[in-house]
Amino acid sequence: AATLIHDDINDAGEFRRGREAAYKRFGTQRALIAGDFLFVKSFKLGGSFDEKVVDIIADACTSIAESEMLQIIHELDAETSFKEYIKIFEGKTAKFMEASAMIGAYLAGADKDRISMMGMYGLNVGIAFQIRDDILDVVGDTAQLGKPAGSDEAQGKSTYPALLGIDQSRVLARQSVDQAPAEGLLVIAAGGA
């Protein structure tokens, strides 16, 4: 809940699951304080477990903060690569799911390999969740999404459909250049038609 409150502020998201975002309803200052309060409460709860659980949670929270900053850096950046996109959403969404899966396995008494496998499972579910969310922002409707459709594009965010389109356009452009007759390229380079 804390990360979602802060995420809505960072992304200027006006709605969360069909309801007005906390910062829109109560103001940015109150929402920040509420998010911080929830972070502190969650760490207090997490601190009642052993050091391994606290480390997993702290690593996930660190990734969330780093990835929020990376997403801001890449806003309106047409050169954002799939690698950067995945890095952003691994940290923002997937690392939290990875941590949840790892903690569950750890508390259930799983061995190191199974904890790692559960972490990979959670990480991949988080990436898939984000890709699905990006696609729904393009093809879904506001009632289904709980937020205005198309809001990612309006905010200039790098999303899976946008990056796929850019990458496919680059591939097609390279193929066109590779397949064009050499004399045609010389005419184009000279400014002719």
Coordinates of C-alpha atoms in Angstrom, one line a residue, residues 64-191:
I64 CA 11.6 0.2 -5.9
A65 CA 13.2 3.6 -5.1
E66 CA 16.0 3.1 -7.7
S67 CA 13.6 2.1 -10.4
E68 CA 11.2 5.0 -9.7
M69 CA 14.1 7.3 -10.3
L70 CA 15.1 5.4 -13.5
Q71 CA 11.6 5.6 -14.8
I72 CA 11.6 9.4 -14.3
I73 CA 14.9 9.6 -16.1
H74 CA 13.4 7.7 -19.1
E75 CA 10.1 9.6 -19.3
L76 CA 9.6 11.0 -22.9
D77 CA 12.8 9.1 -24.0
A78 CA 12.2 7.5 -27.4
E79 CA 15.6 5.8 -27.0
T80 CA 14.6 3.7 -24.0
S81 CA 15.4 0.1 -24.8
F82 CA 13.6 -3.1 -23.8
K83 CA 16.5 -3.8 -21.5
E84 CA 16.0 -0.5 -19.6
Y85 CA 12.2 -1.1 -19.6
I86 CA 12.6 -4.5 -18.0
K87 CA 15.1 -3.1 -15.5
I88 CA 12.6 -0.4 -14.5
F89 CA 9.7 -2.8 -14.0
E90 CA 11.8 -5.5 -12.4
G91 CA 12.6 -2.9 -9.7
K92 CA 9.2 -1.3 -9.5
T93 CA 6.8 -4.2 -9.7
A94 CA 8.6 -7.5 -10.1
K95 CA 11.1 -7.2 -7.2
F96 CA 8.3 -6.8 -4.7
M97 CA 6.6 -10.0 -6.1
E98 CA 10.0 -11.7 -6.0
A99 CA 10.5 -10.8 -2.4
S100 CA 7.0 -11.9 -1.4
A101 CA 7.6 -15.3 -3.0
M102 CA 11.0 -15.7 -1.5
I103 CA 9.8 -14.8 2.0
G104 CA 6.9 -17.3 1.7
A105 CA 9.3 -20.1 0.7
Y106 CA 11.8 -19.1 3.4
L107 CA 9.2 -19.0 6.2
A108 CA 7.9 -22.4 4.9
G109 CA 11.4 -23.9 5.5
A110 CA 12.4 -24.3 1.9
D111 CA 16.1 -24.8 1.0
K112 CA 18.2 -22.2 -0.7
D113 CA 17.6 -23.5 -4.2
R114 CA 13.8 -23.5 -3.8
I115 CA 13.8 -20.1 -2.3
S116 CA 15.7 -18.9 -5.3
M117 CA 13.3 -20.7 -7.7
M118 CA 10.3 -19.1 -6.0
G119 CA 12.1 -15.7 -6.3
M120 CA 12.5 -16.2 -10.1
Y121 CA 8.8 -17.2 -10.3
G122 CA 7.8 -14.1 -8.5
L123 CA 10.1 -11.9 -10.6
N124 CA 8.6 -13.3 -13.8
V125 CA 5.0 -13.0 -12.6
G126 CA 5.8 -9.3 -11.8
I127 CA 7.2 -8.7 -15.3
A128 CA 4.2 -10.4 -16.9
F129 CA 1.9 -8.4 -14.7
Q130 CA 3.5 -5.1 -15.8
I131 CA 3.4 -6.1 -19.5
R132 CA -0.3 -7.0 -19.2
D133 CA -1.0 -3.7 -17.4
D134 CA 0.8 -1.8 -20.2
I135 CA -1.2 -3.6 -22.9
L136 CA -4.5 -3.0 -21.1
D137 CA -3.7 0.7 -20.9
V138 CA -3.9 0.6 -24.7
V139 CA -6.8 -1.8 -25.4
G140 CA -8.7 -1.7 -22.1
D141 CA -11.5 0.7 -21.1
T142 CA -11.6 3.0 -18.1
A143 CA -14.2 0.9 -16.3
Q144 CA -12.1 -2.3 -16.7
L145 CA -8.8 -0.5 -15.7
G146 CA -10.0 1.6 -12.8
K147 CA -8.0 4.5 -14.3
P148 CA -8.3 6.4 -17.6
A149 CA -7.2 4.3 -20.6
G150 CA -4.3 5.7 -22.4
S151 CA -2.9 7.5 -19.4
D152 CA 0.6 5.9 -19.8
E153 CA 1.0 7.3 -23.3
A154 CA -0.4 10.7 -22.3
Q155 CA 2.3 10.9 -19.6
G156 CA 5.1 9.8 -22.0
K157 CA 5.9 6.6 -20.2
S158 CA 7.9 3.9 -21.8
T159 CA 5.5 0.9 -22.1
Y160 CA 5.7 -2.5 -23.7
P161 CA 3.4 -1.7 -26.7
A162 CA 5.3 1.6 -27.4
L163 CA 8.7 0.0 -27.2
L164 CA 7.6 -3.0 -29.2
G165 CA 6.4 -0.6 -31.9
I166 CA 9.6 1.4 -31.9
D167 CA 11.8 -1.7 -32.0
Q168 CA 9.7 -3.2 -34.8
S169 CA 9.9 0.1 -36.8
R170 CA 13.7 0.1 -36.4
V171 CA 13.9 -3.6 -37.6
L172 CA 11.7 -2.7 -40.6
A173 CA 13.7 0.4 -41.4
R174 CA 17.0 -1.7 -41.3
Q175 CA 15.4 -4.3 -43.6
S176 CA 14.3 -1.7 -46.0
V177 CA 17.8 -0.2 -46.2
D178 CA 19.4 -3.6 -46.5
Q179 CA 17.1 -4.6 -49.3
A180 CA 17.1 -1.3 -51.2
P181 CA 19.2 -1.1 -54.4
A182 CA 22.5 0.8 -53.9
E183 CA 21.7 3.3 -56.7
G184 CA 18.4 4.2 -54.9
L185 CA 20.3 4.9 -51.7
L186 CA 22.7 7.2 -53.5
V187 CA 19.8 9.2 -55.0
I188 CA 18.1 9.5 -51.5
A189 CA 21.5 10.5 -49.9
A190 CA 22.0 13.1 -52.6
G191 CA 18.6 14.6 -51.8

